[in-house]
XYZ file of C-alpha atoms in Angstrom:
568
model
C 256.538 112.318 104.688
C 253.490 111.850 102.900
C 253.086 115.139 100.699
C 257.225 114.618 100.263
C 256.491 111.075 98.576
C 253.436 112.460 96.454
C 255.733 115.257 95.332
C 258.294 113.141 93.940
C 255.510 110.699 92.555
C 253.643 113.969 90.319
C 256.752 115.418 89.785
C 257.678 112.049 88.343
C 254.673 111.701 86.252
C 255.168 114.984 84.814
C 258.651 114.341 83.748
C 257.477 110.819 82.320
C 255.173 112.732 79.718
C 256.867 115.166 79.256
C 255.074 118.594 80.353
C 256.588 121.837 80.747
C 254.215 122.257 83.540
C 254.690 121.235 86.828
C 252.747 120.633 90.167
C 251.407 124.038 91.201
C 250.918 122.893 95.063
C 250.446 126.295 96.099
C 247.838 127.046 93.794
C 245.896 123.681 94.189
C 246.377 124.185 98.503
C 244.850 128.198 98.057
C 241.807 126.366 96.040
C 240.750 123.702 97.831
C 236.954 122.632 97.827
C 236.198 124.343 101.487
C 238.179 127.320 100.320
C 236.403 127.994 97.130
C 232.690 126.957 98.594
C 233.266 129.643 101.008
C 234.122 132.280 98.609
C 230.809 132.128 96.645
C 227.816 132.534 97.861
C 224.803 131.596 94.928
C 222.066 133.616 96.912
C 219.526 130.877 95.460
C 215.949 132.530 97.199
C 213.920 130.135 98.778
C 210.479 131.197 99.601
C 208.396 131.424 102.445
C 204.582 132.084 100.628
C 202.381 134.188 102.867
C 199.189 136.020 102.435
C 197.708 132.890 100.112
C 200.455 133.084 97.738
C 200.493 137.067 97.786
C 203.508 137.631 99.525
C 206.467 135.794 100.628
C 209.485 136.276 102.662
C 213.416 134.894 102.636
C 216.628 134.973 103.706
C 219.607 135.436 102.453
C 222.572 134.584 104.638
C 226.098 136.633 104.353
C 229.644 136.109 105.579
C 228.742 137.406 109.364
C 224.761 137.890 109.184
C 221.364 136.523 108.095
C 219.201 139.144 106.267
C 215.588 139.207 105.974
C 213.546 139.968 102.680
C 209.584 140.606 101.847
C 207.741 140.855 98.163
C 205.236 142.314 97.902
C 203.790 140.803 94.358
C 201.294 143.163 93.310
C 203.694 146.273 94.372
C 206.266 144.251 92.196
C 208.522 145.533 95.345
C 211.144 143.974 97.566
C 211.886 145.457 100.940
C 214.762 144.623 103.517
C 213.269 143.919 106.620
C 214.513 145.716 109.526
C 214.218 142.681 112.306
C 216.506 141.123 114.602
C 217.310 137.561 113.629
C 218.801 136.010 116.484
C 221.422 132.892 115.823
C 221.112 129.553 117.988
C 223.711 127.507 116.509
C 226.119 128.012 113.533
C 222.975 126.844 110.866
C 219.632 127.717 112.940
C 217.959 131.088 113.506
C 214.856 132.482 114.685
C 212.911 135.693 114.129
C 209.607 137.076 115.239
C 207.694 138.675 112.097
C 203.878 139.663 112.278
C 203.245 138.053 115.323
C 204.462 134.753 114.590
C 207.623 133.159 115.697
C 209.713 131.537 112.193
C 213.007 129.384 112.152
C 215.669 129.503 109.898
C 217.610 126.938 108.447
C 220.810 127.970 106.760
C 221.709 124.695 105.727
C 218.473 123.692 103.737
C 218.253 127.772 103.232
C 214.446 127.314 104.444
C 212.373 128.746 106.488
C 209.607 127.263 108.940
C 206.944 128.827 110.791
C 207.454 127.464 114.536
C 204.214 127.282 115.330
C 203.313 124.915 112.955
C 206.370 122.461 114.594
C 205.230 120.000 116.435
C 208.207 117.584 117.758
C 208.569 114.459 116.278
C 211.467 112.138 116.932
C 213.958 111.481 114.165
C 213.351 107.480 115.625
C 209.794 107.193 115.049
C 207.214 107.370 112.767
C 204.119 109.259 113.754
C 200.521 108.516 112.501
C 198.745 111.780 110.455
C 196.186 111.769 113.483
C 199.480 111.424 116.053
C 197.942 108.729 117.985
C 200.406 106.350 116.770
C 204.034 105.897 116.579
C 206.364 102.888 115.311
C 209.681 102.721 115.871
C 212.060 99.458 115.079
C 214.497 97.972 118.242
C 216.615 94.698 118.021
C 215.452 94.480 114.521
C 211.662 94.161 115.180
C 208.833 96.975 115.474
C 207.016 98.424 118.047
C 204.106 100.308 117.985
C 203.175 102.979 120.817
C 199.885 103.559 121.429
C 199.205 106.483 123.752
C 202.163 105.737 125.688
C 200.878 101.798 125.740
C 204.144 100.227 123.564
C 203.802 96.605 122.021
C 205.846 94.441 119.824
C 204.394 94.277 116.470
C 207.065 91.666 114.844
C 209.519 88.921 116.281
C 211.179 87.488 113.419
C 213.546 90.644 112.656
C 217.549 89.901 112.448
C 220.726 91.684 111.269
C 220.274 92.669 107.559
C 216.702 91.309 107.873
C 214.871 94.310 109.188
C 212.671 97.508 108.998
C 215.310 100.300 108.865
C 215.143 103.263 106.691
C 217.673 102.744 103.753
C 218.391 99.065 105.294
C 219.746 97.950 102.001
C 222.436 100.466 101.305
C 223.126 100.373 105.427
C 225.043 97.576 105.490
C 228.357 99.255 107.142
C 228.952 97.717 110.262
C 229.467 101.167 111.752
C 226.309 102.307 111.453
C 224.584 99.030 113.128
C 224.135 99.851 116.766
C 221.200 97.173 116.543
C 220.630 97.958 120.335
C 219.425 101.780 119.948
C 215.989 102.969 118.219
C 215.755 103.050 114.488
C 213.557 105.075 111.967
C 211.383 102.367 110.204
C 210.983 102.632 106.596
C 207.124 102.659 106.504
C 204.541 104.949 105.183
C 200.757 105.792 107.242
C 197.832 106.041 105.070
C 196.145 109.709 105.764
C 193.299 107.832 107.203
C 195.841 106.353 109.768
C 194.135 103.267 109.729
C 196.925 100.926 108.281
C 200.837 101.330 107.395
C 203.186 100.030 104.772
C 206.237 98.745 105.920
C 209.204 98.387 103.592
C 211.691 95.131 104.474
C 214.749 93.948 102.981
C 216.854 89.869 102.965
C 220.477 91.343 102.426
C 221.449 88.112 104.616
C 222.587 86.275 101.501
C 224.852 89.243 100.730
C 228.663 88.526 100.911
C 231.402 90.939 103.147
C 233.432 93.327 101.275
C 236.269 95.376 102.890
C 238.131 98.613 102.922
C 241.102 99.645 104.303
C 241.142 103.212 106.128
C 244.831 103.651 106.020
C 245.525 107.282 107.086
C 242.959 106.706 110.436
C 244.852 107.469 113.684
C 247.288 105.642 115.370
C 246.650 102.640 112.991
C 245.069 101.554 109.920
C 241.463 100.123 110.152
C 239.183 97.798 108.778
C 235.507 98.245 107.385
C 233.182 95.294 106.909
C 230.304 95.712 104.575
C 228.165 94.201 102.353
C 228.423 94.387 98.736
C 226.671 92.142 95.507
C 229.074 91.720 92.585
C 227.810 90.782 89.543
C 226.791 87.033 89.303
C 225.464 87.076 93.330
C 221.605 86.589 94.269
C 220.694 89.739 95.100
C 218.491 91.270 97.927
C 215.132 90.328 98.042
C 212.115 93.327 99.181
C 209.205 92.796 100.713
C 206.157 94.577 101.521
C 203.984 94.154 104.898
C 200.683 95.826 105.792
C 200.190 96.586 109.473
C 196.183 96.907 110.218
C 195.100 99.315 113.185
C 191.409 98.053 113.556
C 192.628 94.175 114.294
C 196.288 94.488 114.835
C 196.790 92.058 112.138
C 200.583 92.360 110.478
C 201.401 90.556 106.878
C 203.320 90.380 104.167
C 201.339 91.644 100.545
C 201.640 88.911 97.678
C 203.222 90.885 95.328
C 205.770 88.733 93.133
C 205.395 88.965 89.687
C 209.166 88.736 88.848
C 211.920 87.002 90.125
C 214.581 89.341 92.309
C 212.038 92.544 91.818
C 211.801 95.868 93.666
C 209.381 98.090 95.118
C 209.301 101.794 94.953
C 206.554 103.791 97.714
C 205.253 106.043 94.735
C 202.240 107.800 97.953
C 198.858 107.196 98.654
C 195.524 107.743 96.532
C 193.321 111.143 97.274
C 190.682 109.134 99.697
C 193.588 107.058 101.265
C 192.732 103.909 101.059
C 195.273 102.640 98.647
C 199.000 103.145 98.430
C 200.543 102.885 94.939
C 203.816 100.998 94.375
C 205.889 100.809 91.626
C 207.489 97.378 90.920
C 210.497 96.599 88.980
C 211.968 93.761 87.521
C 215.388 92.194 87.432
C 216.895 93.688 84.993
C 214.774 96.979 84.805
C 213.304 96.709 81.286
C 209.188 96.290 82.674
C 207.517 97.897 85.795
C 204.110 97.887 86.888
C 201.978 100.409 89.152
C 200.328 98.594 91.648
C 197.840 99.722 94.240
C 197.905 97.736 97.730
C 195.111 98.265 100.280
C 194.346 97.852 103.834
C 193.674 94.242 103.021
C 196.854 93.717 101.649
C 195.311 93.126 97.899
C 196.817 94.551 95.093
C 195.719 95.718 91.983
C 197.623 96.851 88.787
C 196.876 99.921 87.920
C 199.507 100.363 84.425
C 202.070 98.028 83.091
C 204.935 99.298 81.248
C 206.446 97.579 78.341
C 209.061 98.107 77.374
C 211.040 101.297 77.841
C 209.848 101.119 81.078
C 210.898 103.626 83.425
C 212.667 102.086 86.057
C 212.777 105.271 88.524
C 209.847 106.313 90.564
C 209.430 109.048 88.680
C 206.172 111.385 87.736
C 202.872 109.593 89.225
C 199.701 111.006 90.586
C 196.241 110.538 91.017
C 194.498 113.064 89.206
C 190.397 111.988 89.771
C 188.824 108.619 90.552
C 190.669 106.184 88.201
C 192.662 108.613 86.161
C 196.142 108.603 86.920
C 199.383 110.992 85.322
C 202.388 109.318 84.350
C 205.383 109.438 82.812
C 206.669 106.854 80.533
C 208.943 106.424 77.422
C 207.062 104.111 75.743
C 207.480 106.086 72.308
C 211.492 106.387 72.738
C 211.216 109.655 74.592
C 210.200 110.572 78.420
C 206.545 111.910 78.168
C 203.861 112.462 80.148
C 200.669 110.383 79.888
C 196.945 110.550 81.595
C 195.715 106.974 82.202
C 192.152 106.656 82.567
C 191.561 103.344 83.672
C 187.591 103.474 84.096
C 187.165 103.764 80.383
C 190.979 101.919 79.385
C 192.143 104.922 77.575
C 196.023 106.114 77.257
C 196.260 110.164 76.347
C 199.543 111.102 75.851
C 199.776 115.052 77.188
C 203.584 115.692 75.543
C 205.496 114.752 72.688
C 208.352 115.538 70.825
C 211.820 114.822 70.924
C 212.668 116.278 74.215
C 212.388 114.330 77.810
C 210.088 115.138 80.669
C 212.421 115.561 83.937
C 209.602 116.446 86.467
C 205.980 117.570 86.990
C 206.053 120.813 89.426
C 202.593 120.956 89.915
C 199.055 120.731 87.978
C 196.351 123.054 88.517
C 192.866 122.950 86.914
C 193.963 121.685 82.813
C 197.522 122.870 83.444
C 200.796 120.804 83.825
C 203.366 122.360 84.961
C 207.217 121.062 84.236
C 210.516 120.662 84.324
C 211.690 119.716 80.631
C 215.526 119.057 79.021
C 216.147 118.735 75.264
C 213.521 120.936 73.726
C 214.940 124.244 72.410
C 217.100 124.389 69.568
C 220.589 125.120 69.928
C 220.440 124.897 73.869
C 222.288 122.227 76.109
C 219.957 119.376 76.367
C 220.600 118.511 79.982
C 219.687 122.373 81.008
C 215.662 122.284 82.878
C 214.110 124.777 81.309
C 209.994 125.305 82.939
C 206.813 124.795 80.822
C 203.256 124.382 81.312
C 201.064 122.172 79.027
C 197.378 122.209 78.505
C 195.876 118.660 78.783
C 192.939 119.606 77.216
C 194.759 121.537 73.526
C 197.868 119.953 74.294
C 199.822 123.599 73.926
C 203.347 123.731 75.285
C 204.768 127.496 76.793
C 208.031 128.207 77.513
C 207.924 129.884 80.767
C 211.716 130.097 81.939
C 213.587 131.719 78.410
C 217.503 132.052 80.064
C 219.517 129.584 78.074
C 220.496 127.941 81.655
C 219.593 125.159 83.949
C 216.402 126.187 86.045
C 215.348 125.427 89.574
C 211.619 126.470 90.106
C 209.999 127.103 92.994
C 205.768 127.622 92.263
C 203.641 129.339 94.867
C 201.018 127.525 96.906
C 198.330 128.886 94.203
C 199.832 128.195 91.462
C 199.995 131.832 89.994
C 203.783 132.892 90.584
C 207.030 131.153 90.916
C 210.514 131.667 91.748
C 213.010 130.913 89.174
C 216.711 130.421 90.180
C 218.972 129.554 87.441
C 222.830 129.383 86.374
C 225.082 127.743 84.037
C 228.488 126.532 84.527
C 230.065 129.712 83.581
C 227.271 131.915 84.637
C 225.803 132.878 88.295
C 223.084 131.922 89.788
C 220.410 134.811 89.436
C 216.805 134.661 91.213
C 213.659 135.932 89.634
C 209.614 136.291 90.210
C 207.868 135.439 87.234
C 203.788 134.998 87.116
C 203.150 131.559 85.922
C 202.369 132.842 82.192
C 206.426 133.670 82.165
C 206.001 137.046 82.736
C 208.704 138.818 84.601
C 207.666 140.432 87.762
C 210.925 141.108 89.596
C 214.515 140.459 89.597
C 215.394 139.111 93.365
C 219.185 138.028 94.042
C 222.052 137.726 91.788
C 225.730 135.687 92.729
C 228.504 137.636 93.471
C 231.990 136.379 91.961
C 234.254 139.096 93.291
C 235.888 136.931 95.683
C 236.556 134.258 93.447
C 237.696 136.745 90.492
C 240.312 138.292 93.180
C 241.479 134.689 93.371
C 242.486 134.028 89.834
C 238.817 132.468 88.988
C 238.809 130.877 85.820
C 234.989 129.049 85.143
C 235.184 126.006 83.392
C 233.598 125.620 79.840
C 231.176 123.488 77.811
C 232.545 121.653 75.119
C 231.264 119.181 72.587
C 231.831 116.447 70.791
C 230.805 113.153 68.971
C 230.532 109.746 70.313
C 232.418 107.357 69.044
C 229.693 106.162 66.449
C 230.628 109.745 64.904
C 227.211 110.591 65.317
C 225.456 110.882 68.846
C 226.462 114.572 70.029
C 227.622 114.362 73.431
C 227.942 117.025 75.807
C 231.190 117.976 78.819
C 232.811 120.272 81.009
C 236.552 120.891 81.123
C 238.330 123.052 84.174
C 241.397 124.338 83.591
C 244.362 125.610 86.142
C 243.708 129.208 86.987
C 247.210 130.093 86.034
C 246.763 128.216 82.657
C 248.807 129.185 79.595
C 248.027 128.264 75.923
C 251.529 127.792 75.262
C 252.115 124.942 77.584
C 250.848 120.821 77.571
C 248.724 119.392 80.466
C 248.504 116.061 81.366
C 244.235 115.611 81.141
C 241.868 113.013 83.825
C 238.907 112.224 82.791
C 236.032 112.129 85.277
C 234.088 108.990 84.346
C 231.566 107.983 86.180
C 229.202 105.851 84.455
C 225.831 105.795 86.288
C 223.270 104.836 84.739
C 221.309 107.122 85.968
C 221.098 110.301 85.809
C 223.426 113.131 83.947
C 226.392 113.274 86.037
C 228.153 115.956 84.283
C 227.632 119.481 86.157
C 225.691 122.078 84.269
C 225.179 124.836 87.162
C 227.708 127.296 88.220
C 230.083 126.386 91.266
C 229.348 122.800 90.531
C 231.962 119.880 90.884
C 234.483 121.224 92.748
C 236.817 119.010 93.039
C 237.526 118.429 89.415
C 238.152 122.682 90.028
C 240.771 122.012 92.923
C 242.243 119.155 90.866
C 242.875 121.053 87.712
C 245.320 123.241 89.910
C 247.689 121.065 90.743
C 248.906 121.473 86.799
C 246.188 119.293 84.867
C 243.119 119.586 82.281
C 240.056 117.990 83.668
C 237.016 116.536 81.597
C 233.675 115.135 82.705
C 231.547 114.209 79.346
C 227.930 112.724 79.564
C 228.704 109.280 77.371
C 226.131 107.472 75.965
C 224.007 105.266 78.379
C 225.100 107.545 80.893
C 221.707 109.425 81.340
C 218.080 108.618 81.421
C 217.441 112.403 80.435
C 217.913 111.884 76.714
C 216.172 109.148 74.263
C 215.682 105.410 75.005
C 218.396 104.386 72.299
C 220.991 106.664 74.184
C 220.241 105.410 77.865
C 220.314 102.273 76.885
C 223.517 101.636 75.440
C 224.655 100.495 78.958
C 223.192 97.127 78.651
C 225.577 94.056 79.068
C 228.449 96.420 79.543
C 228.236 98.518 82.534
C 231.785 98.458 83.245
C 232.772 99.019 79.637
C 230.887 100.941 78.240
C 231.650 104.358 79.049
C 235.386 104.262 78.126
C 235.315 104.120 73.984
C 233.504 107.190 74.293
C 235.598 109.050 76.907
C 238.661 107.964 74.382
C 237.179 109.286 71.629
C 236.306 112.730 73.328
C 240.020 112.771 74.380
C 241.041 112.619 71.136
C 238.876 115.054 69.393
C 239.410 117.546 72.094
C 243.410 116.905 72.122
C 242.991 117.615 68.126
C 241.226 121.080 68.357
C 243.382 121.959 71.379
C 247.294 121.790 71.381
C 247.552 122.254 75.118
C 246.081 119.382 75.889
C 248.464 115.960 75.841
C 247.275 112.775 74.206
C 249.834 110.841 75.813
């Protein structure tokens, strides 16, 4: 009865504007998401590093087997490894190669060596020296010392607690307040003292959904939800001290209605370094909190500030890497605070997405917007010398790059694809060299089934000015002669780039294109914190607005250069 009345509903829409197309159901049912995940397989290598970065091994699994690879780096040669992998479950595997037992994950596509595995329960968190354990119950923590288990806290209660991801569990399906809870905490290497993370969502009102095609009835979900205009959730930091079992809260408000981000701990462990954020996410600070519970600020960012935990490290005794967009783009910056100085390590008109690694002088990065005449949200890899400040390309495909850098910093595998390209995985030496092509996508399957890849398209803002950047997906039985209703995908963050820019990506915008329709995503402005300050910005004071003049105007423009596309 169902599919009947959302027949005659599309089939009434379609008549409404007008199309000569109509509702390809067979099409749209032979291309659904699990149908056309299972017909491409992206063959994206993920590295097990052996032999001190020398060597690695991977696997690579197929429709009805798991296959097992070595390189060999300075043979520049890849060899299929003739062992039996034997299957324990539908997504876990284990093999025995050079004397040492490894898992497989097909899942997470890595691999583990099981001797290194020691069992720790998903419920508790385990000290670096594993003579300690917390776990939360009834809302309160517990510590277990050597099988000796005491209460640590008393004062826990519902939405007032020590769970992982407390504030965004607030479904009242996944409170079973009676079982044993990860805590959201954090040991110090030394294992001397903990962090504990806490959130007040008691002041948070109930929202509701209605599940209306659960079995035999409808049902009702309770959670809780802020709109605008409600207090908001408060954090709240607590130090736990091994030595005198002492438990209290760090003084930490600089801001009303601030948050914490756990950012790690400091080379000799004794500090943990916290970023904190105000209200509305225009200043944050870096703070480092010790066993003591004092805090000390360590940079303050105004303005631009970067309100995601994004790049921070401890590089040497009071010199810390960061990233900031204190000149209007994302940069990287070493902050020495023993002599005050700032050095900013990149610059340019291009954003910073993430720091791989640093070795010695070198940075290496993940970096969108630099090259001329390539998508700015594609990650193309570069290292930068802090010392001469020289930038190298190291990844050259115009595509979006996953890299994966060996232990010693000399090699790295480079997996990379583009919305109407296949993913393709290569060994390069970390000068960019190419060392050896590894895996390549196959699209036969999807080819047999009338694949058509969605493009890249741009446009204009509606300032006429600010280039913007989106993916349409068309039917696979499209013709240029007909008119398509077109949906546009908004989805206005602000965060990060929403719009897809690897192959396979967004697949249901694929499956709903079949049904008879032209599907858009485009990255508006304020949508993404992966271009310039002025662009991520224009969210302010209208986050529900503000990403629908723009997705008009890209309509419009793309209904002008294209006549099978209907503006009505």
């Amino acid at each position: 009865m169902k599919k009947i009345l959302l027949i005659l509903f599309l089939s009434f829409v379609f008549k409404l504007f007008g199309q000569e197309v109509k509702p390809n159901f067979i099409l749209a049912d032979n291309n659904t998401y699990a149908k056309l995940v299972q017909r491409y397989n992206s063959k994206e290598v993920a590295p097990f590093w052996i032999n001190n970065g020398e060597m690695f091994i991977y696997c690579i699994k197929n429709e009805k087997n798991i296959e097992l690879f070595q390189v060999d780096i300075h043979k520049k040669q890849k060899k299929k490894l003739d062992i039996k992998i034997n299957k324990i479950d539908d997504s876990n595997y284990d093999f025995l190669f050079e004397s040492k037992q490894y898992s497989y994950d097909s899942r997470f596509n890595q691999i583990k060596l099981k001797e290194a595995e020691s069992y720790k329960p998903n419920s508790e968190r385990i000290s670096p020296d594993n003579k300690y354990s917390v776990f939360e119950k009834n809302h309160n923590l517990f510590i277990n010392r050597k099988g000796n288990i005491s209460q640590i806290t008393y004062d826990g209660e519902v939405f007032h607690d020590y769970k992982e991801n407390d504030y965004y569990f607030t479904n009242e399906l996944n409170r079973e307040d009676t079982s044993i809870h990860t805590s959201n905490i954090s040991w110090s290497p030394n294992s001397d003292f903990f962090i504990a993370f806490r959130t007040d969502a008691r002041m948070l009102k109930d929202n509701w959904v209605i599940n209306s095609i659960t079995e035999p009835r409808t049902s009702l979900t309770t959670y809780k939800q802020r709109n605008p205009g409600d207090p908001k959730s408060k954090d709240e930091i607590w130090v736990y001290n091994i030595v005198n079992n002492e438990f209290f809260q760090a003084d930490l408000k600089r801001w009303e209605g601030e948050n914490y981000w756990f950012l790690g701990w400091n080379n000799n462990g004794n500090n943990c370094f916290i970023q904190r954020i105000n209200k509305h996410q225009t200043e944050c600070d870096i703070i480092a909190i010790n066993k003591q519970g004092e805090s000390t600020i360590i940079i303050e960012e105004r303005p631009n500030a970067n309100i995601f935990p994004k790049e921070f490290r401890e590089l040497d005794e009071d010199e810390y890497l960061w990233f900031s967009r204190r000149d209007g783009w994302g940069h990287l910056y070493i902050y020495d605070n023993g002599i005050g100085e700032i050095n900013q390590i990149t610059k340019g008109e291009f954003s910073v997405e993430q720091v791989v690694s640093v070795k010695d002088d070198i940075i290496y990065f993940l970096a969108k917007g630099k090259e001329e005449g390539i998508n700015p949200y594609y990650s193309l890899f570069y290292s930068v010398n802090i010392k001469t400040k020289e930038i190298k390309l190291l990844s050259p495909e115009n595509a979006g790059h996953k890299i994966l850098i060996s232990p010693d910093n000399k090699y790295f595998i480079d997996i990379y694809s583009r919305i109407d390209q296949p993913h393709k995985s290569e060994l390069r030496d970390t000068n960019g060299n190419l060392i050896l092509s590894l895996e390549e996508a196959n699209i036969s399957e999807l080819e047999q089934n009338k694949w058509i890849s969605p493009e890249v398209f741009t446009v204009k803002a509606a300032d006429s000015i600010t280039n913007l950047w989106g993916v349409m997906w068309k039917p696979f039985d499209f013709d240029p002669n007909k008119t398509y209703p077109i949906i546009s995908f908004v989805y206005p963050g602000p965060q990060h780039n929403f719009v897809p820019t690897g192959f396979h990506q967004q697949l249901n915008n694929m499956h709903l294109a079949q049904y008879g329709f032209i599907v858009v995503m485009c990255g508006t402005r304020g949508s993404s914190y992966q271009r310039t300050v002025e662009f991520s910005e224009y969210f302010r004071m209208g986050l529900r607005d503000y990403p629908l003049v723009d997705n008009k105007y890209m309509i419009e423009q793309l209904a002008k250069k294209h006549s099978f596309i209907n503006i009505n």
